[in-house]
Amino acid sequence: MKSRDLELMSVDELWSLHQRILQVLPQKLADEKARLELRLHQLQSGSETETKKQRRPYPAVYPKYKNPRNPSETWSGRGKQPRWLTEYLKAGRKINDFLIE
């Protein structure tokens, strides 16, 4: 409907249009809201299963180096070097000295 059509309508016609809109609009809004909530629920449940499937298993990483003073302190060679190893390397020792046999 164009604004010119509204301007040509009488007050009674406009009032009846207003009443009709007040009857129809709440139901249409409720239907749209229900449809969107259902879609949102489907998307949320679907994304949870997809993220679980996307993660691949990584192999176990075993330690390659150990601290001679404290054998429970080990390092796999991945990530940042531990402090105990950094101190030994600064003192002039070689990283191969700490390899686990």
PDB file of N, CA and C in Angstrom:
ATOM      1  N   MET A   1       0.843  -1.174   0.000  1.00  0.00           N
ATOM      2  CA  MET A   1       0.000   0.000   0.000  1.00  0.00           C
ATOM      3  C   MET A   1       0.888   1.237   0.000  1.00  0.00           C
ATOM      4  N   LYS A   2       0.570   2.176  -0.843  1.00  0.00           N
ATOM      5  CA  LYS A   2       1.354   3.387  -0.938  1.00  0.00           C
ATOM      6  C   LYS A   2       0.780   4.438   0.001  1.00  0.00           C
ATOM      7  N   SER A   3       1.608   5.418   0.334  1.00  0.00           N
ATOM      8  CA  SER A   3       1.142   6.472   1.244  1.00  0.00           C
ATOM      9  C   SER A   3       0.014   7.290   0.618  1.00  0.00           C
ATOM     10  N   ARG A   4      -0.006   7.385  -0.715  1.00  0.00           N
ATOM     11  CA  ARG A   4      -1.099   8.112  -1.382  1.00  0.00           C
ATOM     12  C   ARG A   4      -2.420   7.407  -1.155  1.00  0.00           C
ATOM     13  N   ASP A   5      -2.384   6.059  -1.125  1.00  0.00           N
ATOM     14  CA  ASP A   5      -3.617   5.313  -0.874  1.00  0.00           C
ATOM     15  C   ASP A   5      -4.142   5.613   0.523  1.00  0.00           C
ATOM     16  N   LEU A   6      -3.237   5.704   1.470  1.00  0.00           N
ATOM     17  CA  LEU A   6      -3.656   6.009   2.844  1.00  0.00           C
ATOM     18  C   LEU A   6      -4.249   7.411   2.947  1.00  0.00           C
ATOM     19  N   GLU A   7      -3.680   8.321   2.213  1.00  0.00           N
ATOM     20  CA  GLU A   7      -4.184   9.696   2.248  1.00  0.00           C
ATOM     21  C   GLU A   7      -5.587   9.798   1.652  1.00  0.00           C
ATOM     22  N   LEU A   8      -5.905   8.918   0.721  1.00  0.00           N
ATOM     23  CA  LEU A   8      -7.222   8.951   0.086  1.00  0.00           C
ATOM     24  C   LEU A   8      -8.286   8.248   0.933  1.00  0.00           C
ATOM     25  N   MET A   9      -7.874   7.463   1.932  1.00  0.00           N
ATOM     26  CA  MET A   9      -8.830   6.713   2.746  1.00  0.00           C
ATOM     27  C   MET A   9      -9.506   7.631   3.761  1.00  0.00           C
ATOM     28  N   SER A  10     -10.746   7.284   4.078  1.00  0.00           N
ATOM     29  CA  SER A  10     -11.480   8.044   5.092  1.00  0.00           C
ATOM     30  C   SER A  10     -11.000   7.620   6.476  1.00  0.00           C
ATOM     31  N   VAL A  11     -11.418   8.372   7.478  1.00  0.00           N
ATOM     32  CA  VAL A  11     -11.046   8.084   8.854  1.00  0.00           C
ATOM     33  C   VAL A  11     -11.595   6.711   9.272  1.00  0.00           C
ATOM     34  N   ASP A  12     -12.801   6.398   8.888  1.00  0.00           N
ATOM     35  CA  ASP A  12     -13.390   5.109   9.237  1.00  0.00           C
ATOM     36  C   ASP A  12     -12.615   3.955   8.600  1.00  0.00           C
ATOM     37  N   GLU A  13     -12.209   4.129   7.364  1.00  0.00           N
ATOM     38  CA  GLU A  13     -11.441   3.082   6.691  1.00  0.00           C
ATOM     39  C   GLU A  13     -10.070   2.899   7.353  1.00  0.00           C
ATOM     40  N   LEU A  14      -9.443   4.020   7.703  1.00  0.00           N
ATOM     41  CA  LEU A  14      -8.159   3.945   8.396  1.00  0.00           C
ATOM     42  C   LEU A  14      -8.306   3.270   9.753  1.00  0.00           C
ATOM     43  N   TRP A  15      -9.387   3.585  10.472  1.00  0.00           N
ATOM     44  CA  TRP A  15      -9.605   2.987  11.783  1.00  0.00           C
ATOM     45  C   TRP A  15      -9.829   1.472  11.663  1.00  0.00           C
ATOM     46  N   SER A  16     -10.575   1.040  10.678  1.00  0.00           N
ATOM     47  CA  SER A  16     -10.797  -0.394  10.502  1.00  0.00           C
ATOM     48  C   SER A  16      -9.496  -1.092  10.098  1.00  0.00           C
ATOM     49  N   LEU A  17      -8.652  -0.434   9.300  1.00  0.00           N
ATOM     50  CA  LEU A  17      -7.345  -0.985   8.946  1.00  0.00           C
ATOM     51  C   LEU A  17      -6.468  -1.120  10.195  1.00  0.00           C
ATOM     52  N   HIS A  18      -6.527  -0.109  11.037  1.00  0.00           N
ATOM     53  CA  HIS A  18      -5.774  -0.131  12.298  1.00  0.00           C
ATOM     54  C   HIS A  18      -6.227  -1.301  13.173  1.00  0.00           C
ATOM     55  N   GLN A  19      -7.522  -1.504  13.283  1.00  0.00           N
ATOM     56  CA  GLN A  19      -8.063  -2.601  14.086  1.00  0.00           C
ATOM     57  C   GLN A  19      -7.625  -3.956  13.513  1.00  0.00           C
ATOM     58  N   ARG A  20      -7.641  -4.075  12.218  1.00  0.00           N
ATOM     59  CA  ARG A  20      -7.240  -5.332  11.560  1.00  0.00           C
ATOM     60  C   ARG A  20      -5.766  -5.614  11.818  1.00  0.00           C
ATOM     61  N   ILE A  21      -4.937  -4.582  11.753  1.00  0.00           N
ATOM     62  CA  ILE A  21      -3.502  -4.738  12.016  1.00  0.00           C
ATOM     63  C   ILE A  21      -3.281  -5.194  13.454  1.00  0.00           C
ATOM     64  N   LEU A  22      -4.019  -4.611  14.394  1.00  0.00           N
ATOM     65  CA  LEU A  22      -3.884  -4.997  15.800  1.00  0.00           C
ATOM     66  C   LEU A  22      -4.299  -6.449  16.034  1.00  0.00           C
ATOM     67  N   GLN A  23      -5.162  -6.975  15.212  1.00  0.00           N
ATOM     68  CA  GLN A  23      -5.575  -8.374  15.348  1.00  0.00           C
ATOM     69  C   GLN A  23      -4.543  -9.336  14.748  1.00  0.00           C
ATOM     70  N   VAL A  24      -4.001  -8.983  13.607  1.00  0.00           N
ATOM     71  CA  VAL A  24      -3.140  -9.895  12.857  1.00  0.00           C
ATOM     72  C   VAL A  24      -1.684  -9.840  13.312  1.00  0.00           C
ATOM     73  N   LEU A  25      -1.188  -8.675  13.641  1.00  0.00           N
ATOM     74  CA  LEU A  25       0.238  -8.488  13.922  1.00  0.00           C
ATOM     75  C   LEU A  25       0.754  -9.340  15.080  1.00  0.00           C
ATOM     76  N   PRO A  26       0.093  -9.417  16.234  1.00  0.00           N
ATOM     77  CA  PRO A  26       0.652 -10.235  17.326  1.00  0.00           C
ATOM     78  C   PRO A  26       0.819 -11.712  16.951  1.00  0.00           C
ATOM     79  N   GLN A  27      -0.114 -12.267  16.230  1.00  0.00           N
ATOM     80  CA  GLN A  27      -0.003 -13.676  15.828  1.00  0.00           C
ATOM     81  C   GLN A  27       1.152 -13.871  14.848  1.00  0.00           C
ATOM     82  N   LYS A  28       1.316 -12.965  13.904  1.00  0.00           N
ATOM     83  CA  LYS A  28       2.415 -13.074  12.946  1.00  0.00           C
ATOM     84  C   LYS A  28       3.762 -12.949  13.648  1.00  0.00           C
ATOM     85  N   LEU A  29       3.853 -12.044  14.628  1.00  0.00           N
ATOM     86  CA  LEU A  29       5.100 -11.893  15.382  1.00  0.00           C
ATOM     87  C   LEU A  29       5.403 -13.152  16.196  1.00  0.00           C
ATOM     88  N   ALA A  30       4.397 -13.730  16.812  1.00  0.00           N
ATOM     89  CA  ALA A  30       4.589 -14.953  17.601  1.00  0.00           C
ATOM     90  C   ALA A  30       5.025 -16.109  16.707  1.00  0.00           C
ATOM     91  N   ASP A  31       4.426 -16.233  15.528  1.00  0.00           N
ATOM     92  CA  ASP A  31       4.806 -17.289  14.594  1.00  0.00           C
ATOM     93  C   ASP A  31       6.258 -17.124  14.136  1.00  0.00           C
ATOM     94  N   GLU A  32       6.636 -15.908  13.821  1.00  0.00           N
ATOM     95  CA  GLU A  32       8.000 -15.630  13.367  1.00  0.00           C
ATOM     96  C   GLU A  32       9.007 -15.909  14.483  1.00  0.00           C
ATOM     97  N   LYS A  33       8.668 -15.512  15.702  1.00  0.00           N
ATOM     98  CA  LYS A  33       9.555 -15.748  16.835  1.00  0.00           C
ATOM     99  C   LYS A  33       9.742 -17.249  17.065  1.00  0.00           C
ATOM    100  N   ALA A  34       8.679 -18.016  17.003  1.00  0.00           N
ATOM    101  CA  ALA A  34       8.760 -19.471  17.196  1.00  0.00           C
ATOM    102  C   ALA A  34       9.619 -20.110  16.111  1.00  0.00           C
ATOM    103  N   ARG A  35       9.459 -19.660  14.877  1.00  0.00           N
ATOM    104  CA  ARG A  35      10.245 -20.197  13.767  1.00  0.00           C
ATOM    105  C   ARG A  35      11.728 -19.902  13.962  1.00  0.00           C
ATOM    106  N   LEU A  36      12.053 -18.678  14.379  1.00  0.00           N
ATOM    107  CA  LEU A  36      13.453 -18.301  14.586  1.00  0.00           C
ATOM    108  C   LEU A  36      14.067 -19.041  15.776  1.00  0.00           C
ATOM    109  N   GLU A  37      13.295 -19.236  16.836  1.00  0.00           N
ATOM    110  CA  GLU A  37      13.806 -19.968  17.996  1.00  0.00           C
ATOM    111  C   GLU A  37      14.080 -21.432  17.643  1.00  0.00           C
ATOM    112  N   LEU A  38      13.217 -22.015  16.837  1.00  0.00           N
ATOM    113  CA  LEU A  38      13.433 -23.385  16.389  1.00  0.00           C
ATOM    114  C   LEU A  38      14.705 -23.476  15.552  1.00  0.00           C
ATOM    115  N   ARG A  39      14.891 -22.544  14.664  1.00  0.00           N
ATOM    116  CA  ARG A  39      16.095 -22.521  13.815  1.00  0.00           C
ATOM    117  C   ARG A  39      17.349 -22.335  14.668  1.00  0.00           C
ATOM    118  N   LEU A  40      17.284 -21.448  15.662  1.00  0.00           N
ATOM    119  CA  LEU A  40      18.417 -21.221  16.548  1.00  0.00           C
ATOM    120  C   LEU A  40      18.755 -22.492  17.321  1.00  0.00           C
ATOM    121  N   HIS A  41      17.745 -23.188  17.802  1.00  0.00           N
ATOM    122  CA  HIS A  41      17.969 -24.436  18.530  1.00  0.00           C
ATOM    123  C   HIS A  41      18.625 -25.483  17.631  1.00  0.00           C
ATOM    124  N   GLN A  42      18.200 -25.555  16.379  1.00  0.00           N
ATOM    125  CA  GLN A  42      18.787 -26.502  15.425  1.00  0.00           C
ATOM    126  C   GLN A  42      20.255 -26.156  15.164  1.00  0.00           C
ATOM    127  N   LEU A  43      20.546 -24.872  15.030  1.00  0.00           N
ATOM    128  CA  LEU A  43      21.921 -24.457  14.772  1.00  0.00           C
ATOM    129  C   LEU A  43      22.817 -24.739  15.974  1.00  0.00           C
ATOM    130  N   GLN A  44      22.314 -24.491  17.165  1.00  0.00           N
ATOM    131  CA  GLN A  44      23.114 -24.725  18.369  1.00  0.00           C
ATOM    132  C   GLN A  44      23.380 -26.208  18.573  1.00  0.00           C
ATOM    133  N   SER A  45      22.391 -27.033  18.387  1.00  0.00           N
ATOM    134  CA  SER A  45      22.600 -28.469  18.586  1.00  0.00           C
ATOM    135  C   SER A  45      23.489 -29.040  17.487  1.00  0.00           C
ATOM    136  N   GLY A  46      23.401 -28.522  16.292  1.00  0.00           N
ATOM    137  CA  GLY A  46      24.239 -28.996  15.194  1.00  0.00           C
ATOM    138  C   GLY A  46      25.684 -28.589  15.362  1.00  0.00           C
ATOM    139  N   SER A  47      25.948 -27.390  15.893  1.00  0.00           N
ATOM    140  CA  SER A  47      27.326 -26.928  16.034  1.00  0.00           C
ATOM    141  C   SER A  47      28.061 -27.689  17.126  1.00  0.00           C
ATOM    142  N   GLU A  48      27.355 -28.164  18.151  1.00  0.00           N
ATOM    143  CA  GLU A  48      28.004 -28.914  19.219  1.00  0.00           C
ATOM    144  C   GLU A  48      28.529 -30.247  18.704  1.00  0.00           C
ATOM    145  N   THR A  49      27.753 -30.912  17.886  1.00  0.00           N
ATOM    146  CA  THR A  49      28.200 -32.203  17.363  1.00  0.00           C
ATOM    147  C   THR A  49      29.304 -32.020  16.333  1.00  0.00           C
ATOM    148  N   GLU A  50      29.270 -30.948  15.571  1.00  0.00           N
ATOM    149  CA  GLU A  50      30.302 -30.721  14.565  1.00  0.00           C
ATOM    150  C   GLU A  50      31.646 -30.442  15.212  1.00  0.00           C
ATOM    151  N   THR A  51      31.672 -29.660  16.308  1.00  0.00           N
ATOM    152  CA  THR A  51      32.949 -29.369  16.946  1.00  0.00           C
ATOM    153  C   THR A  51      33.543 -30.618  17.557  1.00  0.00           C
ATOM    154  N   LYS A  52      32.729 -31.525  18.051  1.00  0.00           N
ATOM    155  CA  LYS A  52      33.255 -32.761  18.602  1.00  0.00           C
ATOM    156  C   LYS A  52      33.840 -33.634  17.502  1.00  0.00           C
ATOM    157  N   LYS A  53      33.269 -33.612  16.329  1.00  0.00           N
ATOM    158  CA  LYS A  53      33.746 -34.424  15.221  1.00  0.00           C
ATOM    159  C   LYS A  53      35.000 -33.823  14.585  1.00  0.00           C
ATOM    160  N   GLN A  54      35.157 -32.521  14.623  1.00  0.00           N
ATOM    161  CA  GLN A  54      36.255 -31.866  13.932  1.00  0.00           C
ATOM    162  C   GLN A  54      37.605 -32.111  14.611  1.00  0.00           C
ATOM    163  N   ARG A  55      37.606 -32.293  15.912  1.00  0.00           N
ATOM    164  CA  ARG A  55      38.864 -32.454  16.613  1.00  0.00           C
ATOM    165  C   ARG A  55      39.453 -33.829  16.312  1.00  0.00           C
ATOM    166  N   ARG A  56      40.692 -33.841  15.868  1.00  0.00           N
ATOM    167  CA  ARG A  56      41.326 -35.100  15.538  1.00  0.00           C
ATOM    168  C   ARG A  56      42.194 -35.546  16.712  1.00  0.00           C
ATOM    169  N   PRO A  57      42.409 -36.831  16.867  1.00  0.00           N
ATOM    170  CA  PRO A  57      43.253 -37.304  17.971  1.00  0.00           C
ATOM    171  C   PRO A  57      44.723 -37.029  17.673  1.00  0.00           C
ATOM    172  N   TYR A  58      45.425 -36.575  18.686  1.00  0.00           N
ATOM    173  CA  TYR A  58      46.851 -36.321  18.553  1.00  0.00           C
ATOM    174  C   TYR A  58      47.625 -37.451  19.217  1.00  0.00           C
ATOM    175  N   PRO A  59      48.766 -37.823  18.666  1.00  0.00           N
ATOM    176  CA  PRO A  59      49.540 -38.897  19.287  1.00  0.00           C
ATOM    177  C   PRO A  59      50.126 -38.431  20.622  1.00  0.00           C
ATOM    178  N   ALA A  60      50.389 -39.375  21.494  1.00  0.00           N
ATOM    179  CA  ALA A  60      50.976 -39.043  22.786  1.00  0.00           C
ATOM    180  C   ALA A  60      52.391 -38.510  22.574  1.00  0.00           C
ATOM    181  N   VAL A  61      52.750 -37.501  23.336  1.00  0.00           N
ATOM    182  CA  VAL A  61      54.074 -36.904  23.238  1.00  0.00           C
ATOM    183  C   VAL A  61      54.876 -37.365  24.455  1.00  0.00           C
ATOM    184  N   TYR A  62      55.967 -38.044  24.207  1.00  0.00           N
ATOM    185  CA  TYR A  62      56.786 -38.584  25.288  1.00  0.00           C
ATOM    186  C   TYR A  62      57.957 -37.645  25.556  1.00  0.00           C
ATOM    187  N   PRO A  63      58.451 -37.605  26.784  1.00  0.00           N
ATOM    188  CA  PRO A  63      59.570 -36.712  27.100  1.00  0.00           C
ATOM    189  C   PRO A  63      60.857 -37.156  26.411  1.00  0.00           C
ATOM    190  N   LYS A  64      61.654 -36.165  25.995  1.00  0.00           N
ATOM    191  CA  LYS A  64      62.932 -36.450  25.352  1.00  0.00           C
ATOM    192  C   LYS A  64      64.106 -36.058  26.242  1.00  0.00           C
ATOM    193  N   TYR A  65      63.885 -35.092  27.129  1.00  0.00           N
ATOM    194  CA  TYR A  65      64.959 -34.574  27.964  1.00  0.00           C
ATOM    195  C   TYR A  65      64.546 -34.635  29.427  1.00  0.00           C
ATOM    196  N   LYS A  66      65.553 -34.843  30.308  1.00  0.00           N
ATOM    197  CA  LYS A  66      65.245 -34.832  31.740  1.00  0.00           C
ATOM    198  C   LYS A  66      66.308 -34.056  32.492  1.00  0.00           C
ATOM    199  N   ASN A  67      65.905 -33.542  33.623  1.00  0.00           N
ATOM    200  CA  ASN A  67      66.788 -32.781  34.495  1.00  0.00           C
ATOM    201  C   ASN A  67      67.630 -33.778  35.296  1.00  0.00           C
ATOM    202  N   PRO A  68      68.974 -33.685  35.226  1.00  0.00           N
ATOM    203  CA  PRO A  68      69.793 -34.645  35.967  1.00  0.00           C
ATOM    204  C   PRO A  68      69.661 -34.492  37.486  1.00  0.00           C
ATOM    205  N   ARG A  69      69.374 -33.310  37.970  1.00  0.00           N
ATOM    206  CA  ARG A  69      69.213 -33.097  39.412  1.00  0.00           C
ATOM    207  C   ARG A  69      67.871 -33.606  39.914  1.00  0.00           C
ATOM    208  N   ASN A  70      66.844 -33.482  39.070  1.00  0.00           N
ATOM    209  CA  ASN A  70      65.494 -33.912  39.456  1.00  0.00           C
ATOM    210  C   ASN A  70      64.897 -34.670  38.271  1.00  0.00           C
ATOM    211  N   PRO A  71      65.039 -35.986  38.227  1.00  0.00           N
ATOM    212  CA  PRO A  71      64.587 -36.764  37.062  1.00  0.00           C
ATOM    213  C   PRO A  71      63.079 -36.689  36.793  1.00  0.00           C
ATOM    214  N   SER A  72      62.304 -36.212  37.756  1.00  0.00           N
ATOM    215  CA  SER A  72      60.864 -36.087  37.501  1.00  0.00           C
ATOM    216  C   SER A  72      60.552 -34.896  36.601  1.00  0.00           C
ATOM    217  N   GLU A  73      61.509 -33.974  36.455  1.00  0.00           N
ATOM    218  CA  GLU A  73      61.316 -32.827  35.560  1.00  0.00           C
ATOM    219  C   GLU A  73      61.789 -33.236  34.169  1.00  0.00           C
ATOM    220  N   THR A  74      60.829 -33.303  33.246  1.00  0.00           N
ATOM    221  CA  THR A  74      61.150 -33.699  31.873  1.00  0.00           C
ATOM    222  C   THR A  74      60.597 -32.663  30.902  1.00  0.00           C
ATOM    223  N   TRP A  75      61.052 -32.788  29.657  1.00  0.00           N
ATOM    224  CA  TRP A  75      60.575 -31.897  28.601  1.00  0.00           C
ATOM    225  C   TRP A  75      60.504 -32.694  27.308  1.00  0.00           C
ATOM    226  N   SER A  76      59.430 -32.506  26.557  1.00  0.00           N
ATOM    227  CA  SER A  76      59.226 -33.260  25.320  1.00  0.00           C
ATOM    228  C   SER A  76      59.954 -32.654  24.127  1.00  0.00           C
ATOM    229  N   GLY A  77      60.449 -31.460  24.269  1.00  0.00           N
ATOM    230  CA  GLY A  77      61.095 -30.790  23.146  1.00  0.00           C
ATOM    231  C   GLY A  77      60.136 -29.879  22.402  1.00  0.00           C
ATOM    232  N   ARG A  78      58.901 -29.818  22.872  1.00  0.00           N
ATOM    233  CA  ARG A  78      57.900 -28.935  22.259  1.00  0.00           C
ATOM    234  C   ARG A  78      57.619 -27.776  23.193  1.00  0.00           C
ATOM    235  N   GLY A  79      57.314 -26.647  22.604  1.00  0.00           N
ATOM    236  CA  GLY A  79      56.960 -25.480  23.409  1.00  0.00           C
ATOM    237  C   GLY A  79      58.198 -24.798  23.981  1.00  0.00           C
ATOM    238  N   LYS A  80      57.964 -23.933  24.943  1.00  0.00           N
ATOM    239  CA  LYS A  80      59.038 -23.165  25.544  1.00  0.00           C
ATOM    240  C   LYS A  80      59.936 -24.073  26.388  1.00  0.00           C
ATOM    241  N   GLN A  81      61.233 -23.802  26.337  1.00  0.00           N
ATOM    242  CA  GLN A  81      62.176 -24.603  27.122  1.00  0.00           C
ATOM    243  C   GLN A  81      61.947 -24.346  28.610  1.00  0.00           C
ATOM    244  N   PRO A  82      62.042 -25.387  29.425  1.00  0.00           N
ATOM    245  CA  PRO A  82      61.875 -25.190  30.865  1.00  0.00           C
ATOM    246  C   PRO A  82      63.064 -24.423  31.452  1.00  0.00           C
ATOM    247  N   ARG A  83      62.844 -23.846  32.600  1.00  0.00           N
ATOM    248  CA  ARG A  83      63.888 -23.018  33.228  1.00  0.00           C
ATOM    249  C   ARG A  83      65.140 -23.827  33.546  1.00  0.00           C
ATOM    250  N   TRP A  84      64.944 -25.044  34.027  1.00  0.00           N
ATOM    251  CA  TRP A  84      66.122 -25.837  34.390  1.00  0.00           C
ATOM    252  C   TRP A  84      67.010 -26.080  33.181  1.00  0.00           C
ATOM    253  N   LEU A  85      66.423 -26.298  32.011  1.00  0.00           N
ATOM    254  CA  LEU A  85      67.207 -26.540  30.804  1.00  0.00           C
ATOM    255  C   LEU A  85      67.871 -25.249  30.326  1.00  0.00           C
ATOM    256  N   THR A  86      67.165 -24.159  30.409  1.00  0.00           N
ATOM    257  CA  THR A  86      67.724 -22.869  29.988  1.00  0.00           C
ATOM    258  C   THR A  86      68.945 -22.516  30.834  1.00  0.00           C
ATOM    259  N   GLU A  87      68.879 -22.782  32.129  1.00  0.00           N
ATOM    260  CA  GLU A  87      70.018 -22.489  33.004  1.00  0.00           C
ATOM    261  C   GLU A  87      71.230 -23.330  32.630  1.00  0.00           C
ATOM    262  N   TYR A  88      71.006 -24.609  32.351  1.00  0.00           N
ATOM    263  CA  TYR A  88      72.118 -25.472  31.946  1.00  0.00           C
ATOM    264  C   TYR A  88      72.717 -25.017  30.624  1.00  0.00           C
ATOM    265  N   LEU A  89      71.886 -24.628  29.683  1.00  0.00           N
ATOM    266  CA  LEU A  89      72.389 -24.205  28.372  1.00  0.00           C
ATOM    267  C   LEU A  89      73.181 -22.908  28.482  1.00  0.00           C
ATOM    268  N   LYS A  90      72.754 -22.012  29.363  1.00  0.00           N
ATOM    269  CA  LYS A  90      73.508 -20.766  29.577  1.00  0.00           C
ATOM    270  C   LYS A  90      74.856 -21.042  30.226  1.00  0.00           C
ATOM    271  N   ALA A  91      74.919 -22.104  31.009  1.00  0.00           N
ATOM    272  CA  ALA A  91      76.166 -22.470  31.683  1.00  0.00           C
ATOM    273  C   ALA A  91      77.144 -23.152  30.727  1.00  0.00           C
ATOM    274  N   GLY A  92      76.696 -23.448  29.505  1.00  0.00           N
ATOM    275  CA  GLY A  92      77.608 -23.999  28.508  1.00  0.00           C
ATOM    276  C   GLY A  92      77.392 -25.457  28.180  1.00  0.00           C
ATOM    277  N   ARG A  93      76.428 -26.096  28.769  1.00  0.00           N
ATOM    278  CA  ARG A  93      76.172 -27.505  28.457  1.00  0.00           C
ATOM    279  C   ARG A  93      75.398 -27.617  27.152  1.00  0.00           C
ATOM    280  N   LYS A  94      75.436 -28.773  26.537  1.00  0.00           N
ATOM    281  CA  LYS A  94      74.750 -29.033  25.271  1.00  0.00           C
ATOM    282  C   LYS A  94      73.415 -29.708  25.558  1.00  0.00           C
ATOM    283  N   ILE A  95      72.444 -29.470  24.669  1.00  0.00           N
ATOM    284  CA  ILE A  95      71.103 -30.032  24.867  1.00  0.00           C
ATOM    285  C   ILE A  95      71.125 -31.557  24.770  1.00  0.00           C
ATOM    286  N   ASN A  96      72.065 -32.115  24.022  1.00  0.00           N
ATOM    287  CA  ASN A  96      72.156 -33.573  23.897  1.00  0.00           C
ATOM    288  C   ASN A  96      72.576 -34.246  25.199  1.00  0.00           C
ATOM    289  N   ASP A  97      73.143 -33.484  26.135  1.00  0.00           N
ATOM    290  CA  ASP A  97      73.537 -34.038  27.438  1.00  0.00           C
ATOM    291  C   ASP A  97      72.312 -34.466  28.249  1.00  0.00           C
ATOM    292  N   PHE A  98      71.143 -33.961  27.910  1.00  0.00           N
ATOM    293  CA  PHE A  98      69.951 -34.205  28.720  1.00  0.00           C
ATOM    294  C   PHE A  98      68.968 -35.171  28.056  1.00  0.00           C
ATOM    295  N   LEU A  99      69.377 -35.772  26.946  1.00  0.00           N
ATOM    296  CA  LEU A  99      68.511 -36.725  26.260  1.00  0.00           C
ATOM    297  C   LEU A  99      68.218 -37.934  27.135  1.00  0.00           C
ATOM    298  N   ILE A 100      66.986 -38.402  27.066  1.00  0.00           N
ATOM    299  CA  ILE A 100      66.609 -39.618  27.786  1.00  0.00           C
ATOM    300  C   ILE A 100      66.987 -40.796  26.910  1.00  0.00           C
ATOM    301  N   GLU A 101      67.647 -41.756  27.473  1.00  0.00           N
ATOM    302  CA  GLU A 101      68.124 -42.923  26.723  1.00  0.00           C
ATOM    303  C   GLU A 101      66.982 -43.798  26.310  1.00  0.00           C
TER     304      GLU A 101
END
